[in-house]
Amino acid sequence: MFANTEFKTIIDVVTRFPTEKACHQYLASRRWSDGLMVCPHNDCGHEQAYVYKDGIRYKCKKCKLVYTAKTGTFMEASKLPTIKWFLSIYLFMHKKGISSIQLSKDIGCQQKTAWFILCRLRLALGNETKEQLDGVVEIDETFVGGAARFKHRNKRPKYLKEQGRDLPDKTPVMGFLQRGGKLRAMVLPNVTSDVLYHAVRKNIKEKSTVMTDGYRGYSGFDYLYDCKSIDHGKGFYGDGEIHTNTIEGFWSQFKKGIKGVYHKTTPKHLQKYVDEFVFRYNYRTLAVQPQFDCVIANMKCRLKYKDLVA
Ligand SMILES: [Zn+2]
Protein backbone atom coordinates (compact mmCIF):
# COMPACT_ATOMS: atom_id res chain seq x y z
CA MET A 1 0.00 0.00 0.00
CA PHE A 2 0.97 3.65 -0.14
CA ALA A 3 3.41 5.27 2.19
CA ASN A 4 1.97 8.12 4.21
CA THR A 5 4.32 10.71 2.82
CA GLU A 6 3.20 10.73 -0.77
CA PHE A 7 1.88 14.24 -0.68
CA LYS A 8 2.56 17.23 1.49
CA THR A 9 1.98 20.31 -0.60
CA ILE A 10 -0.88 21.35 -2.80
CA ILE A 11 1.39 20.78 -5.82
CA ASP A 12 1.98 17.22 -4.62
CA VAL A 13 -1.78 16.63 -4.52
CA VAL A 14 -2.28 17.89 -8.06
CA THR A 15 0.68 15.88 -9.35
CA ARG A 16 -0.26 12.72 -7.52
CA PHE A 17 -3.81 12.70 -8.93
CA PRO A 18 -3.60 13.68 -12.59
CA THR A 19 -6.73 11.75 -13.63
CA GLU A 20 -10.15 10.81 -12.35
CA LYS A 21 -8.96 7.21 -12.31
CA ALA A 22 -6.00 8.06 -10.04
CA CYS A 23 -8.40 9.73 -7.58
CA HIS A 24 -10.78 6.80 -7.61
CA GLN A 25 -7.98 4.30 -7.12
CA TYR A 26 -6.78 6.21 -4.09
CA LEU A 27 -10.31 6.29 -2.62
CA ALA A 28 -10.66 2.56 -3.32
CA SER A 29 -7.33 1.84 -1.61
CA ARG A 30 -8.55 3.67 1.47
CA ARG A 31 -12.08 2.33 1.46
CA TRP A 32 -11.20 -1.27 0.70
CA SER A 33 -7.75 -1.48 2.21
CA ASP A 34 -7.80 -5.29 2.19
CA GLY A 35 -8.45 -5.31 -1.58
CA LEU A 36 -12.01 -6.64 -1.34
CA MET A 37 -14.36 -4.31 -3.19
CA VAL A 38 -17.29 -4.77 -0.82
CA CYS A 39 -20.56 -4.04 -2.66
CA PRO A 40 -22.22 -1.03 -1.02
CA HIS A 41 -25.68 -1.62 -2.51
CA ASN A 42 -28.60 -2.40 -0.21
CA ASP A 43 -26.41 -4.14 2.40
CA CYS A 44 -25.31 -6.60 -0.31
CA GLY A 45 -21.77 -6.77 1.03
CA HIS A 46 -20.57 -9.17 -1.68
CA GLU A 47 -16.80 -9.05 -1.99
CA GLN A 48 -16.29 -9.85 -5.65
CA ALA A 49 -16.84 -7.56 -8.57
CA TYR A 50 -15.97 -7.11 -12.23
CA VAL A 51 -13.84 -4.05 -12.87
CA TYR A 52 -14.77 -1.89 -15.85
CA LYS A 53 -12.12 -0.80 -18.31
CA ASP A 54 -12.23 2.76 -16.96
CA GLY A 55 -10.78 1.43 -13.68
CA ILE A 56 -13.44 3.40 -11.81
CA ARG A 57 -16.64 1.36 -11.98
CA TYR A 58 -17.27 -2.07 -10.52
CA LYS A 59 -20.12 -4.48 -11.13
CA CYS A 60 -21.09 -6.70 -8.24
CA LYS A 61 -20.93 -10.38 -9.21
CA LYS A 62 -23.91 -11.11 -6.99
CA CYS A 63 -26.47 -8.30 -7.26
CA LYS A 64 -25.12 -7.09 -10.63
CA LEU A 65 -25.34 -3.46 -9.60
CA VAL A 66 -22.67 -0.99 -10.60
CA TYR A 67 -20.75 1.09 -8.07
CA THR A 68 -17.59 3.12 -7.59
CA ALA A 69 -15.40 3.99 -4.60
CA LYS A 70 -17.65 7.03 -4.17
CA THR A 71 -20.95 5.15 -3.87
CA GLY A 72 -22.53 5.80 -0.49
CA THR A 73 -20.12 8.63 0.29
CA PHE A 74 -20.61 12.38 0.45
CA MET A 75 -19.12 12.61 -3.05
CA GLU A 76 -21.55 10.23 -4.68
CA ALA A 77 -24.06 12.60 -6.22
CA SER A 78 -21.52 15.30 -7.03
CA LYS A 79 -20.62 16.12 -10.61
CA LEU A 80 -17.39 17.82 -9.59
CA PRO A 81 -14.15 16.23 -10.72
CA THR A 82 -12.75 14.28 -7.76
CA ILE A 83 -9.54 16.32 -7.76
CA LYS A 84 -11.65 19.33 -6.73
CA TRP A 85 -12.90 17.34 -3.76
CA PHE A 86 -9.34 16.37 -2.91
CA LEU A 87 -8.19 19.97 -3.07
CA SER A 88 -11.16 21.01 -0.94
CA ILE A 89 -10.21 18.44 1.70
CA TYR A 90 -6.61 19.62 1.57
CA LEU A 91 -7.56 23.28 2.01
CA PHE A 92 -10.19 22.48 4.62
CA MET A 93 -7.71 20.61 6.81
CA HIS A 94 -4.72 22.75 6.05
CA LYS A 95 -6.12 26.14 6.84
CA LYS A 96 -7.68 27.29 10.06
CA GLY A 97 -10.98 27.15 8.27
CA ILE A 98 -12.05 28.29 4.83
CA SER A 99 -15.11 30.21 3.72
CA SER A 100 -17.25 29.04 0.83
CA ILE A 101 -16.35 32.21 -1.07
CA GLN A 102 -12.64 31.51 -0.73
CA LEU A 103 -13.03 27.84 -1.58
CA SER A 104 -15.08 28.65 -4.68
CA LYS A 105 -12.25 30.89 -5.89
CA ASP A 106 -9.52 28.39 -5.04
CA ILE A 107 -10.99 25.39 -6.80
CA GLY A 108 -13.09 27.17 -9.42
CA CYS A 109 -16.74 26.50 -8.74
CA GLN A 110 -19.85 28.39 -7.71
CA GLN A 111 -20.09 29.57 -4.13
CA LYS A 112 -23.20 27.48 -3.60
CA THR A 113 -21.26 24.39 -4.66
CA ALA A 114 -18.38 25.28 -2.35
CA TRP A 115 -20.79 25.82 0.52
CA PHE A 116 -22.30 22.42 -0.08
CA ILE A 117 -18.84 20.80 -0.22
CA LEU A 118 -17.96 22.33 3.14
CA CYS A 119 -21.26 21.19 4.67
CA ARG A 120 -20.63 17.66 3.51
CA LEU A 121 -17.08 17.63 4.82
CA ARG A 122 -18.27 18.86 8.22
CA LEU A 123 -20.98 16.23 8.29
CA ALA A 124 -18.37 13.56 7.57
CA LEU A 125 -16.17 14.77 10.40
CA GLY A 126 -19.08 14.68 12.82
CA ASN A 127 -19.56 11.08 11.77
CA GLU A 128 -16.38 9.96 13.42
CA THR A 129 -16.65 7.18 15.94
CA LYS A 130 -16.39 8.65 19.39
CA GLU A 131 -15.02 6.54 22.21
CA GLN A 132 -15.53 7.66 25.77
CA LEU A 133 -12.78 9.79 27.23
CA ASP A 134 -10.93 8.77 30.39
CA GLY A 135 -7.89 9.69 32.48
CA VAL A 136 -7.91 13.39 33.29
CA VAL A 137 -10.67 15.26 31.47
CA GLU A 138 -11.23 19.01 31.45
CA ILE A 139 -14.84 20.12 31.21
CA ASP A 140 -15.88 23.58 30.16
CA GLU A 141 -18.60 25.28 28.21
CA THR A 142 -18.83 28.38 26.11
CA PHE A 143 -21.70 30.37 24.63
CA VAL A 144 -22.10 31.36 21.01
CA GLY A 145 -24.39 34.04 19.62
CA GLY A 146 -25.95 37.20 20.98
CA ALA A 147 -24.44 40.52 22.02
CA ALA A 148 -21.88 39.23 24.48
CA ARG A 149 -21.07 36.34 22.22
CA PHE A 150 -17.77 34.54 22.22
CA LYS A 151 -16.86 35.92 25.59
CA HIS A 152 -15.77 33.64 28.34
CA ARG A 153 -18.06 33.87 31.32
CA ASN A 154 -15.58 35.76 33.48
CA LYS A 155 -15.31 38.42 30.75
CA ARG A 156 -19.02 38.75 30.16
CA PRO A 157 -21.01 41.66 31.53
CA LYS A 158 -22.06 41.20 35.11
CA TYR A 159 -25.75 40.97 34.39
CA LEU A 160 -25.09 37.96 32.18
CA LYS A 161 -22.98 36.32 34.84
CA GLU A 162 -25.76 36.74 37.34
CA GLN A 163 -28.21 35.42 34.85
CA GLY A 164 -26.17 32.25 35.03
CA ARG A 165 -27.56 29.19 33.38
CA ASP A 166 -30.05 30.32 30.83
CA LEU A 167 -28.70 32.96 28.53
CA PRO A 168 -31.64 33.43 26.20
CA ASP A 169 -29.97 34.39 22.92
CA LYS A 170 -26.93 32.19 23.26
CA THR A 171 -26.24 28.63 22.32
CA PRO A 172 -24.22 26.65 24.84
CA VAL A 173 -21.39 24.47 23.56
CA MET A 174 -20.03 21.87 25.94
CA GLY A 175 -16.50 20.58 25.69
CA PHE A 176 -14.60 17.64 27.16
CA LEU A 177 -10.88 17.44 26.67
CA GLN A 178 -8.85 14.45 27.75
CA ARG A 179 -5.34 15.58 28.62
CA GLY A 180 -3.00 13.96 26.12
CA GLY A 181 -6.06 12.61 24.31
CA LYS A 182 -9.00 13.77 22.32
CA LEU A 183 -11.45 16.59 22.48
CA ARG A 184 -15.23 16.30 22.15
CA ALA A 185 -17.60 19.22 21.91
CA MET A 186 -21.31 19.45 21.38
CA VAL A 187 -24.05 22.02 21.10
CA LEU A 188 -26.54 21.60 23.93
CA PRO A 189 -30.15 22.79 24.11
CA ASN A 190 -29.46 24.34 27.54
CA VAL A 191 -27.15 23.86 30.49
CA THR A 192 -29.54 22.53 33.08
CA SER A 193 -27.92 19.99 35.37
CA ASP A 194 -29.92 17.21 33.73
CA VAL A 195 -28.56 17.95 30.25
CA LEU A 196 -25.01 18.38 31.57
CA TYR A 197 -25.24 15.16 33.52
CA HIS A 198 -26.22 13.15 30.45
CA ALA A 199 -23.53 14.77 28.29
CA VAL A 200 -20.88 13.95 30.87
CA ARG A 201 -22.08 10.38 31.37
CA LYS A 202 -22.14 9.75 27.64
CA ASN A 203 -18.70 11.14 26.91
CA ILE A 204 -16.57 10.35 29.93
CA LYS A 205 -15.78 6.96 31.43
CA GLU A 206 -16.69 6.42 35.05
CA LYS A 207 -13.92 6.88 37.62
CA SER A 208 -12.09 9.40 35.40
CA THR A 209 -10.78 12.57 36.98
CA VAL A 210 -12.77 15.57 35.80
CA MET A 211 -11.56 19.16 36.08
CA THR A 212 -14.19 21.88 36.10
CA ASP A 213 -14.13 25.53 36.93
CA GLY A 214 -16.75 25.01 39.58
CA TYR A 215 -18.99 27.77 38.32
CA ARG A 216 -21.82 25.55 37.19
CA GLY A 217 -21.51 23.21 40.09
CA TYR A 218 -21.39 20.01 38.10
CA SER A 219 -23.02 18.29 40.98
CA GLY A 220 -24.66 14.93 40.88
CA PHE A 221 -21.79 12.86 39.64
CA ASP A 222 -19.25 13.12 42.41
CA TYR A 223 -19.87 9.47 43.10
CA LEU A 224 -19.05 8.52 39.48
CA TYR A 225 -15.98 10.67 38.93
CA ASP A 226 -13.07 12.08 40.82
CA CYS A 227 -14.15 15.73 40.62
CA LYS A 228 -11.68 18.61 40.96
CA SER A 229 -12.71 22.17 40.50
CA ILE A 230 -11.48 25.71 40.54
CA ASP A 231 -13.65 28.78 40.80
CA HIS A 232 -13.03 31.67 38.43
CA GLY A 233 -15.69 33.68 40.21
CA LYS A 234 -13.64 33.77 43.38
CA GLY A 235 -10.48 34.63 41.51
CA PHE A 236 -8.73 31.28 41.86
CA TYR A 237 -7.06 30.05 38.74
CA GLY A 238 -5.31 26.83 37.82
CA ASP A 239 -3.73 25.53 40.98
CA GLY A 240 -1.04 23.27 39.56
CA GLU A 241 -2.75 20.37 37.89
CA ILE A 242 -6.27 21.58 38.56
CA HIS A 243 -7.21 23.79 35.66
CA THR A 244 -9.27 23.96 32.49
CA ASN A 245 -6.73 25.98 30.53
CA THR A 246 -6.34 23.47 27.71
CA ILE A 247 -9.99 23.49 26.76
CA GLU A 248 -10.20 27.25 27.24
CA GLY A 249 -7.34 27.50 24.74
CA PHE A 250 -9.44 25.55 22.28
CA TRP A 251 -12.48 27.80 22.80
CA SER A 252 -10.31 30.78 22.05
CA GLN A 253 -9.16 29.20 18.74
CA PHE A 254 -12.71 28.22 17.92
CA LYS A 255 -14.05 31.71 18.52
CA LYS A 256 -11.30 33.31 16.47
CA GLY A 257 -11.94 30.85 13.66
CA ILE A 258 -15.68 31.35 13.63
CA LYS A 259 -15.32 35.10 13.77
CA GLY A 260 -12.53 35.37 11.22
CA VAL A 261 -13.71 32.94 8.58
CA TYR A 262 -17.38 32.34 9.00
CA HIS A 263 -18.50 35.71 10.36
CA LYS A 264 -21.82 34.40 11.53
CA THR A 265 -23.34 31.07 12.14
CA THR A 266 -26.78 29.99 13.19
CA PRO A 267 -27.57 27.57 16.01
CA LYS A 268 -28.82 25.16 13.34
CA HIS A 269 -25.41 24.87 11.71
CA LEU A 270 -23.30 25.46 14.82
CA GLN A 271 -22.70 21.78 15.57
CA LYS A 272 -21.13 21.32 12.14
CA TYR A 273 -18.66 24.14 12.79
CA VAL A 274 -17.93 22.67 16.20
CA ASP A 275 -17.23 19.29 14.58
CA GLU A 276 -14.92 20.90 12.08
CA PHE A 277 -12.82 22.68 14.69
CA VAL A 278 -12.76 19.66 17.00
CA PHE A 279 -11.62 17.41 14.17
CA ARG A 280 -8.88 19.78 13.13
CA TYR A 281 -7.78 20.14 16.76
CA ASN A 282 -7.67 16.38 17.31
CA TYR A 283 -5.56 15.75 14.23
CA ARG A 284 -3.49 18.93 14.26
CA THR A 285 -0.20 17.12 14.89
CA LEU A 286 -0.61 14.71 11.96
CA ALA A 287 1.16 15.20 8.62
CA VAL A 288 -0.88 16.33 5.61
CA GLN A 289 -1.62 12.96 4.10
CA PRO A 290 -2.73 11.21 7.31
CA GLN A 291 -5.00 14.21 7.99
CA PHE A 292 -6.40 13.82 4.49
CA ASP A 293 -6.92 10.10 5.09
CA CYS A 294 -8.76 10.83 8.36
CA VAL A 295 -11.33 12.81 6.39
CA ILE A 296 -11.55 10.09 3.73
CA ALA A 297 -12.03 7.47 6.46
CA ASN A 298 -15.28 9.22 7.39
CA MET A 299 -16.54 9.69 3.85
CA LYS A 300 -19.33 7.16 4.09
CA CYS A 301 -22.24 9.46 4.68
CA ARG A 302 -24.73 11.06 2.33
CA LEU A 303 -26.16 14.52 2.53
CA LYS A 304 -28.81 15.81 0.20
CA TYR A 305 -29.01 19.48 -0.62
CA LYS A 306 -32.72 19.62 0.16
CA ASP A 307 -32.12 18.23 3.67
CA LEU A 308 -29.50 20.85 4.26
CA VAL A 309 -31.64 23.84 3.36
CA ALA A 310 -34.84 22.43 4.86
ZN1 LIG B 1 -23.94 -6.42 -4.66
CSV table of C-alpha atoms and ligand atoms in Angstrom, one decimal:
chain,number,residue,atom,x,y,z
A,1,MET,CA,0.0,0.0,0.0
A,2,PHE,CA,1.0,3.6,-0.1
A,3,ALA,CA,3.4,5.3,2.2
A,4,ASN,CA,2.0,8.1,4.2
A,5,THR,CA,4.3,10.7,2.8
A,6,GLU,CA,3.2,10.7,-0.8
A,7,PHE,CA,1.9,14.2,-0.7
A,8,LYS,CA,2.6,17.2,1.5
A,9,THR,CA,2.0,20.3,-0.6
A,10,ILE,CA,-0.9,21.3,-2.8
A,11,ILE,CA,1.4,20.8,-5.8
A,12,ASP,CA,2.0,17.2,-4.6
A,13,VAL,CA,-1.8,16.6,-4.5
A,14,VAL,CA,-2.3,17.9,-8.1
A,15,THR,CA,0.7,15.9,-9.3
A,16,ARG,CA,-0.3,12.7,-7.5
A,17,PHE,CA,-3.8,12.7,-8.9
A,18,PRO,CA,-3.6,13.7,-12.6
A,19,THR,CA,-6.7,11.7,-13.6
A,20,GLU,CA,-10.2,10.8,-12.3
A,21,LYS,CA,-9.0,7.2,-12.3
A,22,ALA,CA,-6.0,8.1,-10.0
A,23,CYS,CA,-8.4,9.7,-7.6
A,24,HIS,CA,-10.8,6.8,-7.6
A,25,GLN,CA,-8.0,4.3,-7.1
A,26,TYR,CA,-6.8,6.2,-4.1
A,27,LEU,CA,-10.3,6.3,-2.6
A,28,ALA,CA,-10.7,2.6,-3.3
A,29,SER,CA,-7.3,1.8,-1.6
A,30,ARG,CA,-8.5,3.7,1.5
A,31,ARG,CA,-12.1,2.3,1.5
A,32,TRP,CA,-11.2,-1.3,0.7
A,33,SER,CA,-7.8,-1.5,2.2
A,34,ASP,CA,-7.8,-5.3,2.2
A,35,GLY,CA,-8.4,-5.3,-1.6
A,36,LEU,CA,-12.0,-6.6,-1.3
A,37,MET,CA,-14.4,-4.3,-3.2
A,38,VAL,CA,-17.3,-4.8,-0.8
A,39,CYS,CA,-20.6,-4.0,-2.7
A,40,PRO,CA,-22.2,-1.0,-1.0
A,41,HIS,CA,-25.7,-1.6,-2.5
A,42,ASN,CA,-28.6,-2.4,-0.2
A,43,ASP,CA,-26.4,-4.1,2.4
A,44,CYS,CA,-25.3,-6.6,-0.3
A,45,GLY,CA,-21.8,-6.8,1.0
A,46,HIS,CA,-20.6,-9.2,-1.7
A,47,GLU,CA,-16.8,-9.0,-2.0
A,48,GLN,CA,-16.3,-9.9,-5.7
A,49,ALA,CA,-16.8,-7.6,-8.6
A,50,TYR,CA,-16.0,-7.1,-12.2
A,51,VAL,CA,-13.8,-4.0,-12.9
A,52,TYR,CA,-14.8,-1.9,-15.9
A,53,LYS,CA,-12.1,-0.8,-18.3
A,54,ASP,CA,-12.2,2.8,-17.0
A,55,GLY,CA,-10.8,1.4,-13.7
A,56,ILE,CA,-13.4,3.4,-11.8
A,57,ARG,CA,-16.6,1.4,-12.0
A,58,TYR,CA,-17.3,-2.1,-10.5
A,59,LYS,CA,-20.1,-4.5,-11.1
A,60,CYS,CA,-21.1,-6.7,-8.2
A,61,LYS,CA,-20.9,-10.4,-9.2
A,62,LYS,CA,-23.9,-11.1,-7.0
A,63,CYS,CA,-26.5,-8.3,-7.3
A,64,LYS,CA,-25.1,-7.1,-10.6
A,65,LEU,CA,-25.3,-3.5,-9.6
A,66,VAL,CA,-22.7,-1.0,-10.6
A,67,TYR,CA,-20.7,1.1,-8.1
A,68,THR,CA,-17.6,3.1,-7.6
A,69,ALA,CA,-15.4,4.0,-4.6
A,70,LYS,CA,-17.7,7.0,-4.2
A,71,THR,CA,-20.9,5.1,-3.9
A,72,GLY,CA,-22.5,5.8,-0.5
A,73,THR,CA,-20.1,8.6,0.3
A,74,PHE,CA,-20.6,12.4,0.4
A,75,MET,CA,-19.1,12.6,-3.1
A,76,GLU,CA,-21.6,10.2,-4.7
A,77,ALA,CA,-24.1,12.6,-6.2
A,78,SER,CA,-21.5,15.3,-7.0
A,79,LYS,CA,-20.6,16.1,-10.6
A,80,LEU,CA,-17.4,17.8,-9.6
A,81,PRO,CA,-14.2,16.2,-10.7
A,82,THR,CA,-12.8,14.3,-7.8
A,83,ILE,CA,-9.5,16.3,-7.8
A,84,LYS,CA,-11.6,19.3,-6.7
A,85,TRP,CA,-12.9,17.3,-3.8
A,86,PHE,CA,-9.3,16.4,-2.9
A,87,LEU,CA,-8.2,20.0,-3.1
A,88,SER,CA,-11.2,21.0,-0.9
A,89,ILE,CA,-10.2,18.4,1.7
A,90,TYR,CA,-6.6,19.6,1.6
A,91,LEU,CA,-7.6,23.3,2.0
A,92,PHE,CA,-10.2,22.5,4.6
A,93,MET,CA,-7.7,20.6,6.8
A,94,HIS,CA,-4.7,22.7,6.1
A,95,LYS,CA,-6.1,26.1,6.8
A,96,LYS,CA,-7.7,27.3,10.1
A,97,GLY,CA,-11.0,27.1,8.3
A,98,ILE,CA,-12.1,28.3,4.8
A,99,SER,CA,-15.1,30.2,3.7
A,100,SER,CA,-17.2,29.0,0.8
A,101,ILE,CA,-16.3,32.2,-1.1
A,102,GLN,CA,-12.6,31.5,-0.7
A,103,LEU,CA,-13.0,27.8,-1.6
A,104,SER,CA,-15.1,28.6,-4.7
A,105,LYS,CA,-12.3,30.9,-5.9
A,106,ASP,CA,-9.5,28.4,-5.0
A,107,ILE,CA,-11.0,25.4,-6.8
A,108,GLY,CA,-13.1,27.2,-9.4
A,109,CYS,CA,-16.7,26.5,-8.7
A,110,GLN,CA,-19.9,28.4,-7.7
A,111,GLN,CA,-20.1,29.6,-4.1
A,112,LYS,CA,-23.2,27.5,-3.6
A,113,THR,CA,-21.3,24.4,-4.7
A,114,ALA,CA,-18.4,25.3,-2.4
A,115,TRP,CA,-20.8,25.8,0.5
A,116,PHE,CA,-22.3,22.4,-0.1
A,117,ILE,CA,-18.8,20.8,-0.2
A,118,LEU,CA,-18.0,22.3,3.1
A,119,CYS,CA,-21.3,21.2,4.7
A,120,ARG,CA,-20.6,17.7,3.5
A,121,LEU,CA,-17.1,17.6,4.8
A,122,ARG,CA,-18.3,18.9,8.2
A,123,LEU,CA,-21.0,16.2,8.3
A,124,ALA,CA,-18.4,13.6,7.6
A,125,LEU,CA,-16.2,14.8,10.4
A,126,GLY,CA,-19.1,14.7,12.8
A,127,ASN,CA,-19.6,11.1,11.8
A,128,GLU,CA,-16.4,10.0,13.4
A,129,THR,CA,-16.6,7.2,15.9
A,130,LYS,CA,-16.4,8.7,19.4
A,131,GLU,CA,-15.0,6.5,22.2
A,132,GLN,CA,-15.5,7.7,25.8
A,133,LEU,CA,-12.8,9.8,27.2
A,134,ASP,CA,-10.9,8.8,30.4
A,135,GLY,CA,-7.9,9.7,32.5
A,136,VAL,CA,-7.9,13.4,33.3
A,137,VAL,CA,-10.7,15.3,31.5
A,138,GLU,CA,-11.2,19.0,31.4
A,139,ILE,CA,-14.8,20.1,31.2
A,140,ASP,CA,-15.9,23.6,30.2
A,141,GLU,CA,-18.6,25.3,28.2
A,142,THR,CA,-18.8,28.4,26.1
A,143,PHE,CA,-21.7,30.4,24.6
A,144,VAL,CA,-22.1,31.4,21.0
A,145,GLY,CA,-24.4,34.0,19.6
A,146,GLY,CA,-25.9,37.2,21.0
A,147,ALA,CA,-24.4,40.5,22.0
A,148,ALA,CA,-21.9,39.2,24.5
A,149,ARG,CA,-21.1,36.3,22.2
A,150,PHE,CA,-17.8,34.5,22.2
A,151,LYS,CA,-16.9,35.9,25.6
A,152,HIS,CA,-15.8,33.6,28.3
A,153,ARG,CA,-18.1,33.9,31.3
A,154,ASN,CA,-15.6,35.8,33.5
A,155,LYS,CA,-15.3,38.4,30.7
A,156,ARG,CA,-19.0,38.8,30.2
A,157,PRO,CA,-21.0,41.7,31.5
A,158,LYS,CA,-22.1,41.2,35.1
A,159,TYR,CA,-25.8,41.0,34.4
A,160,LEU,CA,-25.1,38.0,32.2
A,161,LYS,CA,-23.0,36.3,34.8
A,162,GLU,CA,-25.8,36.7,37.3
A,163,GLN,CA,-28.2,35.4,34.9
A,164,GLY,CA,-26.2,32.3,35.0
A,165,ARG,CA,-27.6,29.2,33.4
A,166,ASP,CA,-30.1,30.3,30.8
A,167,LEU,CA,-28.7,33.0,28.5
A,168,PRO,CA,-31.6,33.4,26.2
A,169,ASP,CA,-30.0,34.4,22.9
A,170,LYS,CA,-26.9,32.2,23.3
A,171,THR,CA,-26.2,28.6,22.3
A,172,PRO,CA,-24.2,26.7,24.8
A,173,VAL,CA,-21.4,24.5,23.6
A,174,MET,CA,-20.0,21.9,25.9
A,175,GLY,CA,-16.5,20.6,25.7
A,176,PHE,CA,-14.6,17.6,27.2
A,177,LEU,CA,-10.9,17.4,26.7
A,178,GLN,CA,-8.8,14.4,27.8
A,179,ARG,CA,-5.3,15.6,28.6
A,180,GLY,CA,-3.0,14.0,26.1
A,181,GLY,CA,-6.1,12.6,24.3
A,182,LYS,CA,-9.0,13.8,22.3
A,183,LEU,CA,-11.4,16.6,22.5
A,184,ARG,CA,-15.2,16.3,22.1
A,185,ALA,CA,-17.6,19.2,21.9
A,186,MET,CA,-21.3,19.5,21.4
A,187,VAL,CA,-24.1,22.0,21.1
A,188,LEU,CA,-26.5,21.6,23.9
A,189,PRO,CA,-30.2,22.8,24.1
A,190,ASN,CA,-29.5,24.3,27.5
A,191,VAL,CA,-27.2,23.9,30.5
A,192,THR,CA,-29.5,22.5,33.1
A,193,SER,CA,-27.9,20.0,35.4
A,194,ASP,CA,-29.9,17.2,33.7
A,195,VAL,CA,-28.6,18.0,30.3
A,196,LEU,CA,-25.0,18.4,31.6
A,197,TYR,CA,-25.2,15.2,33.5
A,198,HIS,CA,-26.2,13.2,30.4
A,199,ALA,CA,-23.5,14.8,28.3
A,200,VAL,CA,-20.9,13.9,30.9
A,201,ARG,CA,-22.1,10.4,31.4
A,202,LYS,CA,-22.1,9.8,27.6
A,203,ASN,CA,-18.7,11.1,26.9
A,204,ILE,CA,-16.6,10.3,29.9
A,205,LYS,CA,-15.8,7.0,31.4
A,206,GLU,CA,-16.7,6.4,35.1
A,207,LYS,CA,-13.9,6.9,37.6
A,208,SER,CA,-12.1,9.4,35.4
A,209,THR,CA,-10.8,12.6,37.0
A,210,VAL,CA,-12.8,15.6,35.8
A,211,MET,CA,-11.6,19.2,36.1
A,212,THR,CA,-14.2,21.9,36.1
A,213,ASP,CA,-14.1,25.5,36.9
A,214,GLY,CA,-16.7,25.0,39.6
A,215,TYR,CA,-19.0,27.8,38.3
A,216,ARG,CA,-21.8,25.6,37.2
A,217,GLY,CA,-21.5,23.2,40.1
A,218,TYR,CA,-21.4,20.0,38.1
A,219,SER,CA,-23.0,18.3,41.0
A,220,GLY,CA,-24.7,14.9,40.9
A,221,PHE,CA,-21.8,12.9,39.6
A,222,ASP,CA,-19.2,13.1,42.4
A,223,TYR,CA,-19.9,9.5,43.1
A,224,LEU,CA,-19.0,8.5,39.5
A,225,TYR,CA,-16.0,10.7,38.9
A,226,ASP,CA,-13.1,12.1,40.8
A,227,CYS,CA,-14.2,15.7,40.6
A,228,LYS,CA,-11.7,18.6,41.0
A,229,SER,CA,-12.7,22.2,40.5
A,230,ILE,CA,-11.5,25.7,40.5
A,231,ASP,CA,-13.6,28.8,40.8
A,232,HIS,CA,-13.0,31.7,38.4
A,233,GLY,CA,-15.7,33.7,40.2
A,234,LYS,CA,-13.6,33.8,43.4
A,235,GLY,CA,-10.5,34.6,41.5
A,236,PHE,CA,-8.7,31.3,41.9
A,237,TYR,CA,-7.1,30.0,38.7
A,238,GLY,CA,-5.3,26.8,37.8
A,239,ASP,CA,-3.7,25.5,41.0
A,240,GLY,CA,-1.0,23.3,39.6
A,241,GLU,CA,-2.8,20.4,37.9
A,242,ILE,CA,-6.3,21.6,38.6
A,243,HIS,CA,-7.2,23.8,35.7
A,244,THR,CA,-9.3,24.0,32.5
A,245,ASN,CA,-6.7,26.0,30.5
A,246,THR,CA,-6.3,23.5,27.7
A,247,ILE,CA,-10.0,23.5,26.8
A,248,GLU,CA,-10.2,27.3,27.2
A,249,GLY,CA,-7.3,27.5,24.7
A,250,PHE,CA,-9.4,25.6,22.3
A,251,TRP,CA,-12.5,27.8,22.8
A,252,SER,CA,-10.3,30.8,22.0
A,253,GLN,CA,-9.2,29.2,18.7
A,254,PHE,CA,-12.7,28.2,17.9
A,255,LYS,CA,-14.1,31.7,18.5
A,256,LYS,CA,-11.3,33.3,16.5
A,257,GLY,CA,-11.9,30.9,13.7
A,258,ILE,CA,-15.7,31.4,13.6
A,259,LYS,CA,-15.3,35.1,13.8
A,260,GLY,CA,-12.5,35.4,11.2
A,261,VAL,CA,-13.7,32.9,8.6
A,262,TYR,CA,-17.4,32.3,9.0
A,263,HIS,CA,-18.5,35.7,10.4
A,264,LYS,CA,-21.8,34.4,11.5
A,265,THR,CA,-23.3,31.1,12.1
A,266,THR,CA,-26.8,30.0,13.2
A,267,PRO,CA,-27.6,27.6,16.0
A,268,LYS,CA,-28.8,25.2,13.3
A,269,HIS,CA,-25.4,24.9,11.7
A,270,LEU,CA,-23.3,25.5,14.8
A,271,GLN,CA,-22.7,21.8,15.6
A,272,LYS,CA,-21.1,21.3,12.1
A,273,TYR,CA,-18.7,24.1,12.8
A,274,VAL,CA,-17.9,22.7,16.2
A,275,ASP,CA,-17.2,19.3,14.6
A,276,GLU,CA,-14.9,20.9,12.1
A,277,PHE,CA,-12.8,22.7,14.7
A,278,VAL,CA,-12.8,19.7,17.0
A,279,PHE,CA,-11.6,17.4,14.2
A,280,ARG,CA,-8.9,19.8,13.1
A,281,TYR,CA,-7.8,20.1,16.8
A,282,ASN,CA,-7.7,16.4,17.3
A,283,TYR,CA,-5.6,15.7,14.2
A,284,ARG,CA,-3.5,18.9,14.3
A,285,THR,CA,-0.2,17.1,14.9
A,286,LEU,CA,-0.6,14.7,12.0
A,287,ALA,CA,1.2,15.2,8.6
A,288,VAL,CA,-0.9,16.3,5.6
A,289,GLN,CA,-1.6,13.0,4.1
A,290,PRO,CA,-2.7,11.2,7.3
A,291,GLN,CA,-5.0,14.2,8.0
A,292,PHE,CA,-6.4,13.8,4.5
A,293,ASP,CA,-6.9,10.1,5.1
A,294,CYS,CA,-8.8,10.8,8.4
A,295,VAL,CA,-11.3,12.8,6.4
A,296,ILE,CA,-11.5,10.1,3.7
A,297,ALA,CA,-12.0,7.5,6.5
A,298,ASN,CA,-15.3,9.2,7.4
A,299,MET,CA,-16.5,9.7,3.8
A,300,LYS,CA,-19.3,7.2,4.1
A,301,CYS,CA,-22.2,9.5,4.7
A,302,ARG,CA,-24.7,11.1,2.3
A,303,LEU,CA,-26.2,14.5,2.5
A,304,LYS,CA,-28.8,15.8,0.2
A,305,TYR,CA,-29.0,19.5,-0.6
A,306,LYS,CA,-32.7,19.6,0.2
A,307,ASP,CA,-32.1,18.2,3.7
A,308,LEU,CA,-29.5,20.9,4.3
A,309,VAL,CA,-31.6,23.8,3.4
A,310,ALA,CA,-34.8,22.4,4.9
B,1,ZN,ZN,-23.9,-6.4,-4.7
